[in-house]
Amino acid sequence: MHIVICIKQVPDPEIAPSVFRVDEVAKKVISLAGTAPVINPFDEQAVEAALRIRDAEQDPANVTITAVTMGEATSEKIVRKAMALGVDQGVTLVDAAFADSDAYATARALAAAITKLGDIDLVLTGRQAADSDAGVVALGIAELLRLPAITLAKKIEVADGAVQVERAVSEGEETMAAPLPAVITIAHELGAVRKPSLRETMRAGRKPVRRWGPDDLGMDAESVGRAGSRRVVERLYQPTRDVDCEWVSGDEPAAIAKALVGRLVEQKLL
Amino acid sequence: MIGPPVLVVAEIDGAGPTANSLELLTVARNLATGSGRVVVACLGTRIGEGVGSELAAHGADAVVMVDDPIFTPFQADAWVHELAAIATELKPGTILVPHSLAGVEVAPRLAFRLDTAVATGCVGLDLVDGDARWTRSCYGGNAREVVSIHTTPVIATIAARAFDPLPANQAASVAIDRRPATVDPGNVRARVIAKSAAMTTGVRLENAKVVVSGGHGLGGAAGFEQVRTLAALLGGAAGATRVACDLGWCPRAWQIGQSGKTVVPDLYFALGISGAAQHMAGCGNAGAIVAVNTDPDAEIFKSARFGIVADCNEFLAALIEEIRKVRP
């Protein structure tokens, strides 16, 4: 079985909002000195999902896990990190021509890379990227490759050429099934991800990472990156919160509670 | 000159369209001003009699209704096929989709199927010389971007409560075009094989009018029992920050935020929550936020309509008692 996970390098989403800044002219987030980009936390759960599928196999050696990323040259680091968790091999789509790709151009490049990898059974990604928050690329890959897709997986089982997925949906429990190959996006309900083991970390440096540009994918410069994108970012800014906070106070909790309930009733909020 | 129609994808919940679907009609009427019609596509099983007139009352000019068991439970393969067929025939300039569990799966796939592009989770629309500019949240709520799309149809999912429904015009009438489903069941590859109703008693987080939510400041699982109690008293749902879920103080399903659920209640209680952007991404569109925190400089107070500086557990106990007095 060959599992491909698509991972993305993003600015660390854990940085405090007070130091988050955007460059409105360049329409980009300003990277903070001393903070390194990280693997998209949602994609980290896709890595974990792939490793769990392998753990459940009778013969884990039959499962190959490939991490694919598109981004800046530094994004090889997140592939190495995924390898330290147990991923076998990596592909980085690193080329100046890929810069400023939107979800459409990204999905096309990733789909081309997956096609080039050949025989694949599963494509796993996080449910969205923590920077764009769009949730488009995985479904785009499914459409471009004409594969079935199941979103928001919290548990995945593979058997007899099909995948069965328990989904994290709000109304009760839902299980879906699809024939392989299929695209699956992973929900946070999958649960905690593992830590890198010393053994895998030692091995990670020796695992193969291939670097592909547009030529390797059979794509011309016009169909990748900014030129191949379809959505135009007109503006990027930090929203100002324009709520005036009304402080409710009192001598003791009971008095504050009474005052608050009074105000909420007056405002028809209760 | 008559412009291309705006196609609105409506979802049905029980007897009528969802609130989010009606909000889409407001956006559609904005886009259709002076030119095209607003056509609603309504897919479902045994769609209620009143659905067409309710859509008309809120701004629909025409409704395409495809009533077939294949559309419930929701399976994206069936929906995308049918909507692509409708779009290919109507040639809309824009397709609006609710930013719901189903909508976030349908819209991106429809965009690629129709060889166009999509903006998801839109909270604002501006027309600049007739060109639609969509505002959406990104970077976990830390930033907003304004985007435009220049392939047609433009597809957008619209966040719940970002727009108000138009006042109902009961006199409005609508042409309902009922048609059979064209999707071949054999082409539904990803299938629902088991589905059970929610085991939780009470209100779903996503639909709750009141959400009581706790964070690190509650200090432990006992605080979350109080959260549950207050939520039940108010006929609402209980929520939490990611940290509280990670610590095991409450069920993972309570998680609200960028990596959890998005809620849009009228009233949101944030108890012991600092107000990190990742959390606010899931609750920032609430009607009013009541924030309780020991730190008067906590970020959460910037989003709060009512602020209380107090120990959360003590205050929560007092609030429960006060609510019991008001609502015995």
Coordinates of C-alpha atoms in Angstrom, one line a residue:
Chain A
M1 CA 0.0 0.0 0.0
H2 CA 1.3 3.5 -0.9
I3 CA 0.0 6.4 1.1
V4 CA 0.8 10.0 0.0
I5 CA 0.4 12.7 2.6
C6 CA 0.3 16.3 1.4
I7 CA 1.9 18.6 4.0
K8 CA 2.4 22.4 4.0
Q9 CA 4.8 24.7 5.8
V10 CA 3.0 27.5 7.6
P11 CA 4.0 30.4 9.9
D12 CA 3.8 29.1 13.5
P13 CA 0.1 29.5 14.3
E14 CA 0.9 29.4 18.0
I15 CA 2.5 32.8 18.1
A16 CA 0.7 35.4 20.2
P17 CA -1.8 37.6 18.3
S18 CA -0.1 40.6 19.8
V19 CA 3.0 40.0 17.7
F20 CA 1.3 38.9 14.5
R21 CA 1.8 41.5 11.7
V22 CA 1.0 41.7 8.0
D23 CA 2.7 43.7 5.3
E24 CA -0.3 45.3 3.7
V25 CA 1.7 46.4 0.6
A26 CA 3.3 43.0 -0.1
K27 CA 0.0 41.3 1.1
K28 CA 2.1 38.9 3.1
V29 CA 2.5 37.9 6.8
I30 CA 5.7 39.3 8.2
S31 CA 7.8 36.5 9.5
L32 CA 9.0 37.0 13.1
A33 CA 12.6 36.9 14.0
G34 CA 13.3 33.8 16.1
T35 CA 10.2 31.9 15.0
A36 CA 10.6 29.1 12.4
P37 CA 7.8 28.0 10.2
V38 CA 6.2 24.7 11.2
I39 CA 4.3 21.8 9.6
N40 CA 0.7 22.8 9.3
P41 CA -0.8 21.3 12.5
F42 CA -3.7 19.9 10.6
D43 CA -1.3 18.1 8.3
E44 CA 0.6 16.7 11.3
Q45 CA -2.6 14.8 12.0
A46 CA -2.6 13.5 8.5
V47 CA 0.9 12.1 9.1
E48 CA -0.4 10.5 12.3
A49 CA -3.3 9.0 10.4
A50 CA -1.0 7.5 7.9
L51 CA 1.2 6.0 10.6
R52 CA -1.8 4.5 12.3
I53 CA -2.9 2.8 9.1
R54 CA 0.6 1.3 8.8
D55 CA 0.6 0.3 12.5
A56 CA -2.7 -1.6 11.9
E57 CA -1.3 -3.6 8.9
Q58 CA -0.3 -7.2 9.5
D59 CA 2.9 -6.5 7.7
P60 CA 3.8 -2.8 8.1
A61 CA 6.7 -3.3 5.7
N62 CA 4.1 -3.4 2.9
V63 CA 3.1 0.2 3.5
T64 CA 5.1 3.0 2.0
I65 CA 4.4 6.6 3.2
T66 CA 5.4 9.5 1.0
A67 CA 5.2 13.1 2.1
V68 CA 4.8 15.7 -0.6
T69 CA 5.1 19.4 0.0
M70 CA 5.1 22.5 -2.2
G71 CA 6.8 25.7 -0.8
E72 CA 9.9 27.5 -0.2
A73 CA 13.3 25.7 -0.1
T74 CA 13.0 25.6 3.7
S75 CA 10.0 23.3 3.4
E76 CA 12.3 20.3 3.2
K77 CA 12.6 20.7 7.0
I78 CA 9.0 19.7 7.5
V79 CA 9.4 16.7 5.2
R80 CA 12.4 15.7 7.4
K81 CA 10.2 16.2 10.5
A82 CA 7.6 13.9 9.0
M83 CA 10.3 11.4 8.4
A84 CA 11.4 11.5 12.0
L85 CA 7.9 10.4 12.8
G86 CA 8.1 7.5 10.4
V87 CA 7.4 8.7 6.9
D88 CA 9.5 6.8 4.4
Q89 CA 10.3 9.2 1.6
G90 CA 9.6 12.8 0.5
V91 CA 9.0 14.9 -2.5
T92 CA 9.4 18.7 -2.4
L93 CA 8.0 20.9 -5.1
V94 CA 10.5 23.7 -4.7
D95 CA 11.0 26.2 -7.5
A96 CA 10.6 29.9 -7.9
A97 CA 7.9 29.3 -10.5
F98 CA 5.7 27.8 -7.8
A99 CA 5.7 31.0 -5.7
D100 CA 2.4 32.6 -4.7
S101 CA 0.2 29.6 -5.8
D102 CA -3.4 29.8 -4.8
A103 CA -5.4 26.7 -3.9
Y104 CA -6.2 26.0 -7.6
A105 CA -2.5 26.1 -8.7
T106 CA -1.4 24.1 -5.6
A107 CA -3.9 21.4 -6.2
R108 CA -2.9 21.1 -9.8
A109 CA 0.8 20.8 -8.9
L110 CA 0.2 18.3 -6.1
A111 CA -2.1 16.2 -8.3
A112 CA 0.7 16.2 -11.0
A113 CA 3.2 15.1 -8.4
I114 CA 0.9 12.3 -7.1
T115 CA 0.3 11.2 -10.7
K116 CA 4.1 11.1 -11.2
L117 CA 4.5 9.0 -8.1
G118 CA 2.3 6.5 -9.8
D119 CA 0.6 3.6 -8.0
I120 CA -1.0 5.2 -4.9
D121 CA -3.8 4.0 -2.7
L122 CA -4.5 6.9 -0.4
V123 CA -4.0 10.6 -0.3
L124 CA -4.2 12.1 3.2
T125 CA -4.2 15.8 4.1
G126 CA -5.2 17.9 7.1
R127 CA -8.7 19.4 6.8
Q128 CA -7.3 22.8 6.0
A129 CA -4.0 24.8 6.2
A130 CA -3.6 27.0 9.3
D131 CA -2.6 30.0 7.1
S132 CA -5.2 30.1 4.3
D133 CA -7.9 28.3 6.4
A134 CA -9.6 27.5 3.0
G135 CA -9.9 23.7 2.9
V136 CA -9.8 23.5 -0.8
V137 CA -6.7 21.8 -2.0
A138 CA -7.5 18.2 -0.9
L139 CA -10.9 18.3 -2.6
G140 CA -9.2 19.8 -5.7
I141 CA -6.8 17.0 -5.9
A142 CA -9.7 14.5 -5.7
E143 CA -11.5 16.2 -8.5
L144 CA -8.4 16.5 -10.7
L145 CA -7.5 12.9 -10.2
R146 CA -11.1 11.8 -10.3
L147 CA -10.9 10.1 -7.0
P148 CA -13.6 9.8 -4.3
A149 CA -13.0 12.0 -1.2
I150 CA -14.1 11.7 2.4
T151 CA -13.6 14.6 4.7
L152 CA -13.1 15.1 8.4
A153 CA -11.9 11.5 9.3
K154 CA -11.3 10.6 12.9
K155 CA -10.7 6.9 12.3
I156 CA -9.6 5.1 9.1
E157 CA -9.6 1.4 8.3
V158 CA -8.3 0.0 5.1
A159 CA -9.3 -3.5 4.0
D160 CA -10.0 -5.3 0.7
G161 CA -9.3 -2.5 -1.6
A162 CA -11.6 -0.1 0.2
V163 CA -11.4 2.5 3.0
Q164 CA -13.8 2.9 5.8
V165 CA -13.9 6.2 7.6
E166 CA -15.5 7.3 10.8
R167 CA -16.2 11.0 10.4
A168 CA -16.2 13.8 12.9
V169 CA -19.7 15.3 12.2
S170 CA -21.8 17.2 14.5
E171 CA -25.0 15.1 14.3
G172 CA -24.0 11.8 15.8
E173 CA -21.8 9.2 14.2
E174 CA -21.2 8.7 10.5
T175 CA -19.2 6.1 8.7
M176 CA -18.4 6.3 5.1
A177 CA -16.7 3.9 2.7
A178 CA -15.0 4.4 -0.7
P179 CA -13.0 2.2 -3.0
L180 CA -9.3 2.8 -3.2
P181 CA -7.6 5.0 -4.3
A182 CA -9.2 7.8 -2.4
V183 CA -8.5 11.2 -0.8
I184 CA -9.2 11.6 2.9
T185 CA -8.9 14.8 5.0
I186 CA -8.3 14.4 8.7
A187 CA -10.2 16.1 11.6
H188 CA -8.7 17.2 14.9
E189 CA -10.9 14.5 16.5
L190 CA -8.3 12.0 15.3
G191 CA -6.5 12.8 18.6
A192 CA -3.0 13.3 19.8
V193 CA -0.1 12.9 17.4
R194 CA 3.0 10.9 18.3
K195 CA 6.4 12.4 19.1
P196 CA 9.5 11.7 16.9
S197 CA 11.4 8.6 18.2
L198 CA 15.1 8.7 18.5
R199 CA 15.5 5.8 16.1
E200 CA 13.4 7.4 13.4
T201 CA 15.1 10.8 13.9
M202 CA 18.4 9.1 13.3
R203 CA 17.2 7.4 10.2
A204 CA 15.3 10.5 8.8
G205 CA 18.5 12.2 7.5
R206 CA 19.2 9.2 5.3
K207 CA 15.8 8.8 3.8
P208 CA 15.4 10.0 0.2
V209 CA 13.9 13.4 -0.7
R210 CA 13.3 14.2 -4.3
R211 CA 13.0 17.8 -5.5
W212 CA 10.7 18.4 -8.5
G213 CA 10.2 21.6 -10.5
P214 CA 7.5 22.3 -13.1
D215 CA 9.4 20.5 -15.8
D216 CA 9.5 17.3 -13.8
L217 CA 5.7 17.5 -13.5
G218 CA 5.3 18.3 -17.2
M219 CA 3.8 21.7 -16.3
D220 CA 4.7 24.9 -18.0
A221 CA 5.6 28.1 -16.1
E222 CA 2.2 29.6 -17.1
S223 CA 0.2 27.0 -15.2
V224 CA 2.0 27.1 -11.9
G225 CA 2.5 29.7 -9.2
R226 CA 1.1 33.1 -9.5
A227 CA 0.6 32.8 -13.2
G228 CA -1.4 29.6 -12.8
S229 CA -3.5 31.0 -10.0
R230 CA -7.1 32.1 -10.2
R231 CA -7.9 34.1 -7.1
V232 CA -6.4 37.5 -6.7
V233 CA -5.6 38.8 -3.2
E234 CA -6.8 42.4 -3.3
R235 CA -5.9 43.1 0.3
L236 CA -4.6 41.5 3.4
Y237 CA -5.1 43.2 6.8
Q238 CA -5.5 42.7 10.5
P239 CA -9.1 43.2 11.6
T240 CA -9.7 45.6 14.4
R241 CA -12.2 44.5 17.0
D242 CA -14.6 47.3 17.4
V243 CA -16.5 46.0 20.4
D244 CA -16.7 48.3 23.5
C245 CA -16.5 46.1 26.5
E246 CA -19.0 47.0 29.3
W247 CA -17.4 46.1 32.6
V248 CA -19.8 44.5 35.1
S249 CA -18.5 44.6 38.6
G250 CA -19.6 44.2 42.2
D251 CA -18.4 43.4 45.7
E252 CA -18.8 39.7 45.4
P253 CA -19.5 37.0 42.8
A254 CA -23.2 36.9 43.6
A255 CA -23.6 40.7 43.1
I256 CA -21.7 40.6 39.8
A257 CA -23.9 37.6 38.6
K258 CA -27.1 39.5 39.5
A259 CA -25.9 42.6 37.7
L260 CA -24.9 40.6 34.7
V261 CA -28.1 38.7 34.4
G262 CA -30.0 42.0 34.8
R263 CA -28.0 43.6 31.9
L264 CA -28.4 40.5 29.7
V265 CA -32.2 40.5 30.3
E266 CA -32.4 44.2 29.5
Q267 CA -30.5 43.6 26.2
K268 CA -32.8 40.7 25.4
L269 CA -29.9 38.3 25.4
L270 CA -31.5 36.1 28.0
Chain B
M1 CA -29.0 44.1 -20.3
I2 CA -29.9 41.0 -18.3
G3 CA -26.8 39.5 -16.6
P4 CA -26.3 35.9 -15.8
P5 CA -28.3 34.4 -12.9
V6 CA -26.9 34.0 -9.4
L7 CA -27.3 30.4 -8.3
V8 CA -27.9 29.8 -4.6
V9 CA -27.5 26.3 -3.1
A10 CA -30.0 26.0 -0.3
E11 CA -29.9 23.4 2.4
I12 CA -33.0 22.0 4.1
D13 CA -33.2 21.3 7.8
G14 CA -36.5 19.7 8.8
A15 CA -39.3 21.5 7.1
G16 CA -37.6 24.6 5.9
P17 CA -34.4 26.1 4.5
T18 CA -31.5 26.6 7.0
A19 CA -30.9 30.1 8.3
N20 CA -27.6 30.2 6.4
S21 CA -29.4 29.4 3.2
L22 CA -31.7 32.5 3.6
E23 CA -28.7 34.6 4.4
L24 CA -27.2 33.6 1.0
L25 CA -30.2 35.1 -0.7
T26 CA -29.2 38.5 0.8
V27 CA -25.8 38.2 -0.9
A28 CA -27.4 36.9 -4.1
R29 CA -29.8 39.9 -4.3
N30 CA -26.8 42.2 -3.8
L31 CA -25.0 40.6 -6.7
A32 CA -28.1 40.4 -8.9
T33 CA -29.0 44.1 -8.5
G34 CA -30.3 45.4 -11.8
S35 CA -29.4 42.4 -13.8
G36 CA -29.8 38.7 -13.4
R37 CA -32.3 36.5 -11.5
V38 CA -31.6 34.7 -8.3
V39 CA -32.2 31.0 -8.8
V40 CA -32.1 28.6 -5.9
A41 CA -31.1 24.9 -6.2
C42 CA -32.7 22.8 -3.6
L43 CA -31.6 19.1 -3.3
G44 CA -33.2 16.8 -0.8
T45 CA -35.6 14.0 0.0
R46 CA -39.3 14.8 0.5
I47 CA -38.7 18.5 0.5
G48 CA -41.4 20.3 2.4
E49 CA -44.3 22.1 0.7
G50 CA -43.4 25.5 2.2
V51 CA -39.8 25.5 1.2
G52 CA -40.3 27.3 -2.2
S53 CA -42.5 30.0 -0.7
E54 CA -40.0 30.6 2.1
L55 CA -37.2 31.0 -0.4
A56 CA -39.3 33.3 -2.5
A57 CA -40.2 35.4 0.6
H58 CA -36.5 36.0 1.2
G59 CA -35.4 36.9 -2.3
A60 CA -35.5 33.9 -4.7
D61 CA -36.9 34.4 -8.2
A62 CA -37.0 30.8 -9.1
V63 CA -36.3 27.4 -7.5
V64 CA -34.9 24.3 -9.1
M65 CA -36.0 21.4 -6.9
V66 CA -34.6 18.0 -7.2
D67 CA -36.3 15.6 -4.8
D68 CA -34.7 12.2 -4.6
P69 CA -33.6 9.8 -1.8
I70 CA -30.0 9.9 -3.2
F71 CA -29.5 13.4 -1.6
T72 CA -30.0 12.3 2.0
P73 CA -27.9 11.5 3.9
F74 CA -25.6 14.0 2.3
Q75 CA -23.1 12.4 -0.1
A76 CA -20.9 14.8 -1.9
D77 CA -20.6 12.7 -5.1
A78 CA -24.4 13.0 -5.7
W79 CA -24.6 16.7 -4.8
V80 CA -21.6 17.7 -6.9
H81 CA -22.9 15.8 -9.9
E82 CA -26.4 17.3 -9.7
L83 CA -25.2 20.9 -9.0
A84 CA -22.7 20.7 -11.8
A85 CA -25.5 19.7 -14.2
I86 CA -27.7 22.6 -13.0
A87 CA -24.8 25.1 -13.3
T88 CA -23.9 23.9 -16.7
E89 CA -27.5 24.5 -17.9
L90 CA -28.1 27.8 -16.1
K91 CA -24.6 29.3 -16.7
P92 CA -24.7 31.4 -13.5
G93 CA -22.2 34.2 -12.9
T94 CA -21.8 33.3 -9.3
I95 CA -22.7 30.2 -7.2
L96 CA -23.3 30.8 -3.5
V97 CA -23.0 27.8 -1.1
P98 CA -23.6 27.7 2.7
H99 CA -20.4 27.4 4.7
S100 CA -21.8 24.3 6.3
L101 CA -20.5 20.7 6.8
A102 CA -21.9 19.8 3.4
G103 CA -21.2 23.2 1.8
V104 CA -17.5 23.2 2.5
E105 CA -17.2 19.8 0.7
V106 CA -19.5 20.7 -2.2
A107 CA -18.1 24.1 -3.1
P108 CA -14.4 23.3 -3.7
R109 CA -15.3 20.2 -5.7
L110 CA -17.8 22.0 -7.7
A111 CA -15.2 24.7 -8.4
F112 CA -12.8 22.1 -9.9
R113 CA -15.5 20.2 -11.7
L114 CA -16.6 23.5 -13.4
D115 CA -12.9 24.5 -14.0
T116 CA -13.2 27.7 -11.9
A117 CA -12.2 28.8 -8.4
V118 CA -13.8 29.2 -5.0
A119 CA -13.5 31.5 -1.9
T120 CA -14.5 29.7 1.3
G121 CA -15.9 31.1 4.5
C122 CA -16.7 34.6 3.2
V123 CA -17.9 37.1 5.7
G124 CA -18.2 40.2 3.4
L125 CA -18.9 41.2 -0.1
D126 CA -18.1 44.5 -1.8
L127 CA -18.8 45.4 -5.4
V128 CA -16.0 47.4 -7.0
D129 CA -17.2 48.5 -10.5
G130 CA -19.3 45.4 -10.6
D131 CA -16.4 43.2 -9.6
A132 CA -17.1 41.1 -6.5
R133 CA -14.5 41.3 -3.7
W134 CA -14.9 38.7 -1.0
T135 CA -13.7 39.2 2.5
R136 CA -12.7 36.1 4.4
S137 CA -10.8 35.2 7.6
C138 CA -7.4 33.6 7.5
Y139 CA -4.3 32.9 9.7
G140 CA -6.6 31.5 12.3
G141 CA -8.5 34.7 12.6
N142 CA -5.4 36.9 12.9
A143 CA -5.9 38.4 9.4
R144 CA -8.6 39.0 6.9
E145 CA -8.1 38.8 3.1
V146 CA -10.1 40.4 0.3
V147 CA -10.0 38.2 -2.8
S148 CA -11.5 38.3 -6.3
I149 CA -12.0 35.5 -8.8
H150 CA -12.0 36.1 -12.5
T151 CA -13.1 32.7 -13.8
T152 CA -16.8 31.9 -14.1
P153 CA -18.8 30.9 -12.3
V154 CA -17.3 32.5 -9.2
I155 CA -18.0 30.2 -6.3
A156 CA -18.2 31.3 -2.7
T157 CA -19.2 29.7 0.6
I158 CA -20.8 32.2 3.0
A159 CA -20.2 32.0 6.7
A160 CA -23.3 31.7 8.9
R161 CA -24.6 35.0 10.3
A162 CA -22.3 37.1 8.3
F163 CA -25.4 38.6 6.5
D164 CA -28.9 39.1 7.8
P165 CA -31.8 37.5 5.9
L166 CA -34.0 40.0 4.0
P167 CA -37.3 40.8 5.6
A168 CA -39.8 38.2 4.5
N169 CA -42.1 39.4 1.7
Q170 CA -45.0 36.9 2.0
A171 CA -46.5 38.3 -1.2
A172 CA -43.5 37.1 -3.3
S173 CA -44.2 34.1 -5.5
V174 CA -41.8 31.8 -7.2
A175 CA -41.7 29.5 -10.1
I176 CA -40.7 26.0 -8.9
D177 CA -39.0 23.8 -11.5
R178 CA -39.2 20.3 -10.2
R179 CA -37.0 17.9 -12.0
P180 CA -35.8 14.3 -11.5
A181 CA -32.3 13.6 -10.3
T182 CA -29.7 12.9 -13.1
V183 CA -27.1 11.3 -10.9
D184 CA -26.4 7.6 -11.4
P185 CA -26.3 5.9 -8.1
G186 CA -23.4 3.9 -9.4
N187 CA -21.4 7.1 -9.6
V188 CA -21.7 7.7 -5.9
R189 CA -18.3 6.4 -4.9
A190 CA -17.9 7.6 -1.3
R191 CA -21.0 6.3 0.5
V192 CA -22.5 6.7 3.9
I193 CA -22.7 3.2 5.3
A194 CA -23.8 3.9 8.8
K195 CA -25.3 7.0 10.5
S196 CA -26.7 7.3 13.9
A197 CA -28.4 10.3 15.5
A198 CA -26.5 12.3 18.1
M199 CA -26.3 10.5 21.5
T200 CA -25.9 13.7 23.3
T201 CA -29.0 15.1 24.8
G202 CA -29.5 18.8 24.3
V203 CA -28.5 21.2 21.7
R204 CA -25.9 20.9 19.0
L205 CA -23.0 23.3 19.4
E206 CA -23.4 24.6 15.8
N207 CA -27.1 25.4 16.2
A208 CA -27.0 26.6 19.8
K209 CA -28.4 30.1 20.6
V210 CA -26.3 30.1 23.8
V211 CA -22.9 28.6 24.2
V212 CA -21.1 28.3 27.5
S213 CA -17.4 27.8 26.9
G214 CA -14.5 27.2 29.3
G215 CA -10.7 27.5 29.0
H216 CA -7.5 27.0 30.9
G217 CA -8.6 29.5 33.6
L218 CA -11.3 27.0 34.8
G219 CA -8.5 25.0 36.3
G220 CA -9.9 21.5 35.9
A221 CA -12.6 19.0 35.0
A222 CA -14.8 20.2 37.9
G223 CA -15.1 23.6 36.3
F224 CA -16.4 22.0 33.2
E225 CA -19.1 20.2 35.1
Q226 CA -20.3 23.7 36.0
V227 CA -20.0 24.7 32.4
R228 CA -22.3 21.8 31.4
T229 CA -24.8 22.8 34.2
L230 CA -25.0 26.4 33.1
A231 CA -25.3 25.4 29.4
A232 CA -28.2 23.0 30.2
L233 CA -29.9 25.7 32.4
L234 CA -29.8 28.2 29.5
G235 CA -30.9 25.6 26.9
G236 CA -27.6 26.0 25.2
A237 CA -24.5 23.9 24.5
A238 CA -21.1 23.6 26.2
G239 CA -17.8 24.4 24.5
A240 CA -14.1 24.6 25.3
T241 CA -10.8 25.8 24.1
R242 CA -8.3 23.4 22.5
V243 CA -6.1 23.6 25.6
A244 CA -8.9 22.4 27.9
C245 CA -9.7 19.5 25.5
D246 CA -6.0 18.6 25.3
L247 CA -5.9 18.5 29.1
G248 CA -8.8 16.1 29.1
W249 CA -11.0 18.4 31.1
C250 CA -13.9 17.9 28.7
P251 CA -14.8 15.9 25.6
R252 CA -12.9 16.6 22.4
A253 CA -16.2 17.3 20.7
W254 CA -16.5 20.5 22.7
Q255 CA -13.5 22.1 21.0
I256 CA -14.3 25.5 19.5
G257 CA -11.8 27.4 17.3
Q258 CA -9.8 27.2 14.1
S259 CA -9.1 23.5 14.7
G260 CA -12.5 22.8 16.3
K261 CA -16.0 23.8 15.6
T262 CA -17.4 27.2 14.6
V263 CA -20.3 28.5 16.6
V264 CA -22.5 31.5 16.0
P265 CA -24.8 31.8 19.1
D266 CA -26.6 35.0 20.1
L267 CA -24.8 34.8 23.4
Y268 CA -21.3 33.3 24.1
F269 CA -19.9 32.9 27.6
A270 CA -16.1 32.7 27.6
L271 CA -15.0 31.5 31.0
G272 CA -11.3 31.5 31.7
I273 CA -10.5 31.9 28.0
S274 CA -7.6 34.2 27.1
G275 CA -8.9 35.0 23.6
A276 CA -6.2 33.6 21.3
A277 CA -7.0 34.2 17.7
Q278 CA -7.3 30.4 17.1
H279 CA -10.1 30.3 19.5
M280 CA -11.8 33.5 18.4
A281 CA -11.8 32.1 14.8
G282 CA -14.5 29.7 16.1
C283 CA -16.7 32.1 18.1
G284 CA -15.9 35.6 16.8
N285 CA -19.2 35.9 15.0
A286 CA -21.3 35.4 18.1
G287 CA -23.9 38.0 18.8
A288 CA -22.5 39.0 22.2
I289 CA -19.6 37.6 24.2
V290 CA -19.6 37.6 28.0
A291 CA -16.0 37.2 29.1
V292 CA -14.9 36.3 32.6
N293 CA -11.2 36.3 33.4
T294 CA -8.9 37.1 36.3
D295 CA -6.6 39.1 34.0
P296 CA -8.2 42.5 33.0
D297 CA -5.7 42.8 30.1
A298 CA -6.7 39.4 28.6
E299 CA -7.2 39.6 24.8
I300 CA -10.7 38.2 25.1
F301 CA -12.0 41.5 26.5
K302 CA -11.3 43.2 23.2
S303 CA -14.1 41.1 21.7
A304 CA -16.4 41.1 24.7
R305 CA -19.6 43.0 25.0
F306 CA -19.6 42.3 28.7
G307 CA -16.5 41.9 30.8
I308 CA -16.1 40.5 34.3
V309 CA -12.8 40.4 36.1
A310 CA -13.2 37.5 38.6
D311 CA -12.3 34.0 39.5
C312 CA -14.2 32.0 37.0
N313 CA -15.2 29.1 39.2
E314 CA -16.6 31.3 41.9
F315 CA -18.4 33.5 39.4
L316 CA -19.7 30.5 37.6
A317 CA -21.2 29.1 40.8
A318 CA -22.8 32.5 41.5
L319 CA -24.1 32.8 38.0
I320 CA -25.7 29.3 38.1
E321 CA -27.5 30.2 41.3
E322 CA -28.7 33.6 39.9
I323 CA -30.0 31.9 36.7
R324 CA -31.9 29.4 38.8
K325 CA -33.6 32.3 40.5
V326 CA -34.6 33.9 37.3
R327 CA -35.5 30.7 35.5
P328 CA -36.7 28.3 38.2

